[in-house]
Short mmCIF file of C-alpha atoms in Angstrom, two decimals:
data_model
loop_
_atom_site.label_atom_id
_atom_site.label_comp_id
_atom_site.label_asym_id
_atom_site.label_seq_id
_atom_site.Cartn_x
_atom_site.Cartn_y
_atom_site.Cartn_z
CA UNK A 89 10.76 142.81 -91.48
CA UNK A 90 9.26 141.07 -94.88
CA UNK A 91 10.77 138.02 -93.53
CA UNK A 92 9.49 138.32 -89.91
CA UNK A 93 9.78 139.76 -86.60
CA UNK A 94 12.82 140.54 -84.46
CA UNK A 95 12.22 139.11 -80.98
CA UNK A 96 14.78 140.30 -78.61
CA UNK A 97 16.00 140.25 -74.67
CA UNK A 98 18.55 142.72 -73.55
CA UNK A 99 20.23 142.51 -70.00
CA UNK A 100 22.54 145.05 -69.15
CA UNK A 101 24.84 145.24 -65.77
CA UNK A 102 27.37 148.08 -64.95
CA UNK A 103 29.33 148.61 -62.16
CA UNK A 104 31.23 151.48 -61.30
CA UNK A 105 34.54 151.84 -58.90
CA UNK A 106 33.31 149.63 -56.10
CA UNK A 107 35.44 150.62 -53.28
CA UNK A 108 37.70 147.09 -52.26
CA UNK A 109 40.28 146.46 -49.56
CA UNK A 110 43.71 148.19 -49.82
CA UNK A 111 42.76 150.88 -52.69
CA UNK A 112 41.07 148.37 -55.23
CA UNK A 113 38.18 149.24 -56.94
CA UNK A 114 36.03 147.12 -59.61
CA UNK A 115 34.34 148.27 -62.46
CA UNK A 116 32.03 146.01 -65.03
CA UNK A 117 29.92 146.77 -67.78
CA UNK A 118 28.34 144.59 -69.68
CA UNK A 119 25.24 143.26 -71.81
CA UNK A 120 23.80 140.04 -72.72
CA UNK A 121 21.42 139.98 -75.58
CA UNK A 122 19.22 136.66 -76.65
CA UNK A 123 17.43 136.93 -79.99
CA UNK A 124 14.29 134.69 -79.48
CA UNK A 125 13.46 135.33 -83.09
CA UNK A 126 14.65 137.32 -86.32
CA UNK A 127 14.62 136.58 -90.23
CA UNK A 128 17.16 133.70 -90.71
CA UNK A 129 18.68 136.46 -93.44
CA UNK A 130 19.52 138.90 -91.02
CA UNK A 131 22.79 140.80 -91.75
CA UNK A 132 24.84 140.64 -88.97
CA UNK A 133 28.49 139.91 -88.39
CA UNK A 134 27.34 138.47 -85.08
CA UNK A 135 24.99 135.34 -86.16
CA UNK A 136 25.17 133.27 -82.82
CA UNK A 137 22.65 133.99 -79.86
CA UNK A 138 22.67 135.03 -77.43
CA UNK A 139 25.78 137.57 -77.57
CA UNK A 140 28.15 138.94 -74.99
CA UNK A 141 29.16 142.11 -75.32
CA UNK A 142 32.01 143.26 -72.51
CA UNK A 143 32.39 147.28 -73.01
CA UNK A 144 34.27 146.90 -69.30
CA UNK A 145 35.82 144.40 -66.81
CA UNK A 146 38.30 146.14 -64.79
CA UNK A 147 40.24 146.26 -61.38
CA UNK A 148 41.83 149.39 -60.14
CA UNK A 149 44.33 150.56 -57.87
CA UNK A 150 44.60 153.89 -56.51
CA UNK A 151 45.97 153.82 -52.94
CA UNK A 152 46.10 156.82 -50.94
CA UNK A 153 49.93 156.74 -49.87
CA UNK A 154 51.37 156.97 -53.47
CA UNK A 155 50.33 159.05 -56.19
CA UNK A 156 49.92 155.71 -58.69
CA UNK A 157 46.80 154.43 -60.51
CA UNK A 158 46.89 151.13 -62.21
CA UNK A 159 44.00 149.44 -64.27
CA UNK A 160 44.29 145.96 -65.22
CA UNK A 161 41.62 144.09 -67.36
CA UNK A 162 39.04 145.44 -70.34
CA UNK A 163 39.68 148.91 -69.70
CA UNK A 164 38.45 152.03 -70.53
CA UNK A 165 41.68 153.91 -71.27
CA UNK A 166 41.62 157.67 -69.38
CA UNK A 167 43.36 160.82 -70.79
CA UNK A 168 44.67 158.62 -74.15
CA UNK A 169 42.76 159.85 -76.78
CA UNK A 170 42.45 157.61 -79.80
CA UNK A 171 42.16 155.02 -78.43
CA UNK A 172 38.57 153.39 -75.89
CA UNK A 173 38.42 149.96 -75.03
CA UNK A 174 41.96 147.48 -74.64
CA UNK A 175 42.76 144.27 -72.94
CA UNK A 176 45.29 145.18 -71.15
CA UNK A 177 46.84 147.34 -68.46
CA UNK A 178 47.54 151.51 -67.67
CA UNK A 179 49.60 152.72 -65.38
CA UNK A 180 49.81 156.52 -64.43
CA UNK A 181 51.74 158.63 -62.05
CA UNK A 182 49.63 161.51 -60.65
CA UNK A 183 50.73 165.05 -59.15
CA UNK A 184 48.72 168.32 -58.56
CA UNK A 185 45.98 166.15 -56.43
CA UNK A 186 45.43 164.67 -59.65
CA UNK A 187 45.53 167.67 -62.12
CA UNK A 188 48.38 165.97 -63.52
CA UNK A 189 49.35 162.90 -64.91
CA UNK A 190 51.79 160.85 -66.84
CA UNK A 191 51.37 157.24 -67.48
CA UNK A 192 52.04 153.94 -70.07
CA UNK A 193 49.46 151.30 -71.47
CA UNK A 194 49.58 148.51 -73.45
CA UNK A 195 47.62 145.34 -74.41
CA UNK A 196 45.06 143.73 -77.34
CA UNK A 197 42.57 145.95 -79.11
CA UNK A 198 39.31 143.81 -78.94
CA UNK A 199 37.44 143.87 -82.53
CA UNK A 200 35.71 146.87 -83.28
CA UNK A 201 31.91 145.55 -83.62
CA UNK A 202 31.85 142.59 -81.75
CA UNK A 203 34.04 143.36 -78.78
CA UNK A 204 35.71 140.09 -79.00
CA UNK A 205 39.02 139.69 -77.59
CA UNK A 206 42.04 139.15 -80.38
CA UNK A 207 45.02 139.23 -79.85
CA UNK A 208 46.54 139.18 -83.40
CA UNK A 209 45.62 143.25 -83.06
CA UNK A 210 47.87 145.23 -80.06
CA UNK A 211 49.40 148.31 -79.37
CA UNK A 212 51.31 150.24 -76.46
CA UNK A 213 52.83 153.57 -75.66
CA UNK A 214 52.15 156.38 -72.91
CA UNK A 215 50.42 159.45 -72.75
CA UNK A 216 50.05 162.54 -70.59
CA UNK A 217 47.02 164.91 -68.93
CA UNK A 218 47.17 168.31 -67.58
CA UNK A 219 44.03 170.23 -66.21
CA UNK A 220 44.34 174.19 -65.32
CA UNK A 221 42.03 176.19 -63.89
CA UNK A 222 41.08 179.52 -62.78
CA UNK A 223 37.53 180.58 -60.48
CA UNK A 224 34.70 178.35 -59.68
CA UNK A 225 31.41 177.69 -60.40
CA UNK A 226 29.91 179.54 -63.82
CA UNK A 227 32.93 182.17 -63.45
CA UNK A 228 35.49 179.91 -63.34
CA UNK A 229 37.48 178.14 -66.85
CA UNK A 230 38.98 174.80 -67.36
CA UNK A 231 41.46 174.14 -69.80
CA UNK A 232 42.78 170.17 -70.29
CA UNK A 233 45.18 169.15 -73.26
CA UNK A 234 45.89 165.48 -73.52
CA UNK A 235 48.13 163.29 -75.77
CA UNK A 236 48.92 160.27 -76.36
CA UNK A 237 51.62 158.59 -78.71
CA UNK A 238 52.63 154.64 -79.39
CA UNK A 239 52.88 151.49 -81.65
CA UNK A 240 49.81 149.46 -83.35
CA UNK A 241 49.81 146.58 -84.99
CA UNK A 242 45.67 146.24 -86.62
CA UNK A 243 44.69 143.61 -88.88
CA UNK A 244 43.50 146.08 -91.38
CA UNK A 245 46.08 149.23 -91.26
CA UNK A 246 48.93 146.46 -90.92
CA UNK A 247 51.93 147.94 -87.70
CA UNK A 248 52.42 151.97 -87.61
CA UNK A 249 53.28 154.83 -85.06
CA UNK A 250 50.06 156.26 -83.94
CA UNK A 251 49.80 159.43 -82.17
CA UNK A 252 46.85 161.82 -80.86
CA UNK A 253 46.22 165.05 -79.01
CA UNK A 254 43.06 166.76 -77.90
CA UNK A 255 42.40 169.91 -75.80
CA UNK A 256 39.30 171.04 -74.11
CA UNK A 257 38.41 174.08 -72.61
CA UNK A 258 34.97 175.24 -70.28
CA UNK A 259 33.91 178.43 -69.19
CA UNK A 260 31.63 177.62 -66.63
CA UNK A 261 28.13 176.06 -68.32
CA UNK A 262 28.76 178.59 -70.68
CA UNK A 263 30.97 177.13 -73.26
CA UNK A 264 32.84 174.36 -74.36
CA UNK A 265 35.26 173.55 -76.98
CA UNK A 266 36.90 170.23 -77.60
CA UNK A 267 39.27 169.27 -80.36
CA UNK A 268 40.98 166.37 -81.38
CA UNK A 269 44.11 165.38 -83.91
CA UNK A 270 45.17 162.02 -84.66
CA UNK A 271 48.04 161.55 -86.81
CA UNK A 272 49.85 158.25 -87.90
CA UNK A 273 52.74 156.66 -89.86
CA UNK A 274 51.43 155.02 -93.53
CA UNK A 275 51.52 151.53 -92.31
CA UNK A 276 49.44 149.18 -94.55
CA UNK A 277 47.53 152.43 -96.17
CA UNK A 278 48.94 154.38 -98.94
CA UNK A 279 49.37 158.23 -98.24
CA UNK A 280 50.64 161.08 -100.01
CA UNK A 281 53.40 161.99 -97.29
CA UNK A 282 55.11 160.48 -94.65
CA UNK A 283 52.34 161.00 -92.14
CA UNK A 284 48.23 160.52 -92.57
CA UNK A 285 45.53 162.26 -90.56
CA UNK A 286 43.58 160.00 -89.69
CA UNK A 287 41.14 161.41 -88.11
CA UNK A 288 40.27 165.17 -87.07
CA UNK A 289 37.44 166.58 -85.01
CA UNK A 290 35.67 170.25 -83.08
CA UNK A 291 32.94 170.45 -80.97
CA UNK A 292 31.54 173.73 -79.43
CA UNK A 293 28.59 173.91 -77.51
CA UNK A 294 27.38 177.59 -76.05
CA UNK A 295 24.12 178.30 -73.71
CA UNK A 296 22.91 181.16 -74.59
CA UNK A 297 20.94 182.64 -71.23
CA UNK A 298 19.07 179.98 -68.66
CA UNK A 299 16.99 178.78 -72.00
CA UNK A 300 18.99 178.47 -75.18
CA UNK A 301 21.69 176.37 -75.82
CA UNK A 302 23.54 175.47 -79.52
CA UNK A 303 25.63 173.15 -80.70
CA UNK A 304 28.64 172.41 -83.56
CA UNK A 305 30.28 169.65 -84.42
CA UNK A 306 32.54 168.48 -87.62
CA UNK A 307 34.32 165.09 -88.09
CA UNK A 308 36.71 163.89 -90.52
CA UNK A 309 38.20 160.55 -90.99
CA UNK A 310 41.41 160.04 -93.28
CA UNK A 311 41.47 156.35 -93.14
CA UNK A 312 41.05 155.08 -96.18
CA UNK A 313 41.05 151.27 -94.79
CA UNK A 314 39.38 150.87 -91.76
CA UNK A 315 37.68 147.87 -89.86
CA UNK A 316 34.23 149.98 -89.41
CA UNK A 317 32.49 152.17 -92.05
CA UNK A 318 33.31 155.54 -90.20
CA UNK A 319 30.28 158.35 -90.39
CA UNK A 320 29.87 159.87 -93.76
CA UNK A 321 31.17 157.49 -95.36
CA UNK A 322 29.26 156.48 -98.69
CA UNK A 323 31.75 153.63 -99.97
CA UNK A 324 34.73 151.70 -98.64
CA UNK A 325 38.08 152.66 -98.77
CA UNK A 326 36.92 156.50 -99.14
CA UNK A 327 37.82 159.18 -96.78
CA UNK A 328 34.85 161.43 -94.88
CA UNK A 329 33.81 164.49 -93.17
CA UNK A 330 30.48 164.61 -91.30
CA UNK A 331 29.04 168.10 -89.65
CA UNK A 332 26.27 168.59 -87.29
CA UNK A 333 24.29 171.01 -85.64
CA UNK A 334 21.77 171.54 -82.41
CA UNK A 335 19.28 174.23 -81.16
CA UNK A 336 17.21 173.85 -78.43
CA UNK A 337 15.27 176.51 -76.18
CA UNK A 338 13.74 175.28 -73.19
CA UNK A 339 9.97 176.67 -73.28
CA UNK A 340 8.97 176.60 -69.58
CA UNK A 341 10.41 175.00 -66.45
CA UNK A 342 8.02 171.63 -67.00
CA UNK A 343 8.49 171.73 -70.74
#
């Protein structure tokens, strides 16, 4: 930087399902970073230093004589797409040995840079998983849909009925295709009709033989007030689409 240099200390802890008494587990993930030094002009919405940022701080419960899981905490939500990180609980009943499951959640959703808790931003609602297969190993195909529907109420996008589904599907190491649709009520944002996408995505990825592999991927956001840029994006308050694509061909077993 013109200004100066950025000086900077990063410590980083994760902890994943540690087996506790009576079907608990724990999970943490966290990071601590300490800026020692960077230009006094630095844009940032996080100024102080040094910054905690919680991604996880969770306690499970999955006991082995009832087909229940429970997460209390900063969680990671499972099988409700849409949404990542709340503060708050899930509860899901399981059948199938786990191939199946049907659950509710609901608490705060933390701010979407910072990871600070706020409460003035919430939602809740259930959601459902379903995983079928057929074969094993590089013969065998996997097919998972998963939705998820409930109320928000977000600073930005003011209260609205939010739902999402995604399905994914593997063939073995072969292929993969994932999709995902999330839909909503107009809320705070103006939309032509009674429901806006907000938000639409595909990803394949193929490998081609022990040594090529390709990937696709498209996004598009229809949120035309959001509390993050999303990708593509040139200005606020615009919608976006972003596309990708990968090749790679592995040249020798060391290479």
């Amino acid at each position: 930087s013109a200004a100066g240099p950025f000086q900077v200390q990063t410590l980083d802890a994760t902890l994943f399902d540690l087996p506790l008494k009576g079907g608990f587990a724990a999970s943490a993930d966290l990071s601590v970073i300490n800026y020692s030094r960077r230009p006094a002009e630095f844009r940032s919405p996080q100024k102080g230093s040094p910054l905690l940022w919680v991604r996880e701080l969770a306690l499970t419960w999955q006991p082995d004589t009832v087909p229940v899981v429970a997460r209390l905490g900063r969680i990671r939500l499972r099988h409700a797409p849409g949404l990542s990180v709340l503060d708050g609980a899930q509860l899901g009943w399981r059948a199938g040995e786990g191939r199946y499951e049907l659950g509710v959640f609901g608490g705060a959703i933390p701010d979407a840079l910072a990871l600070t808790p706020r409460p003035s931003s919430w939602t809740a609602g259930a959601y459902g998983m379903g995983t079928f297969a057929s074969g094993s190993g590089a013969d065998g195909w996997w097919f998972q849909p998963k939705a998820r529907a409930g109320w928000a109420v977000r600073p930005v996008l003011g209260s609205r009925f939010e739902t999402s589904a995604a399905v994914g599907w593997w063939w073995g190491a072969r292929l993969s295709v994932q999709t995902q649709l999330d839909l909503s009520t107009a809320g705070a944002v103006a939309v032509e009709g009674p429901l806006s996408i907000d938000g639409a995505s595909l990803d394949v990825a193929g490998r081609l033989g022990e040594r090529l592999r390709i990937s696709v991927s498209g996004r598009y956001r229809g949120i035309l007030a959001a509390e993050a840029r999303p990708l593509g994006a040139t200005l606020p308050m615009t919608r976006s689409a972003h596309c990708a694509g990968a090749v790679s061909y592995e040249l020798s077993p060391t290479v």
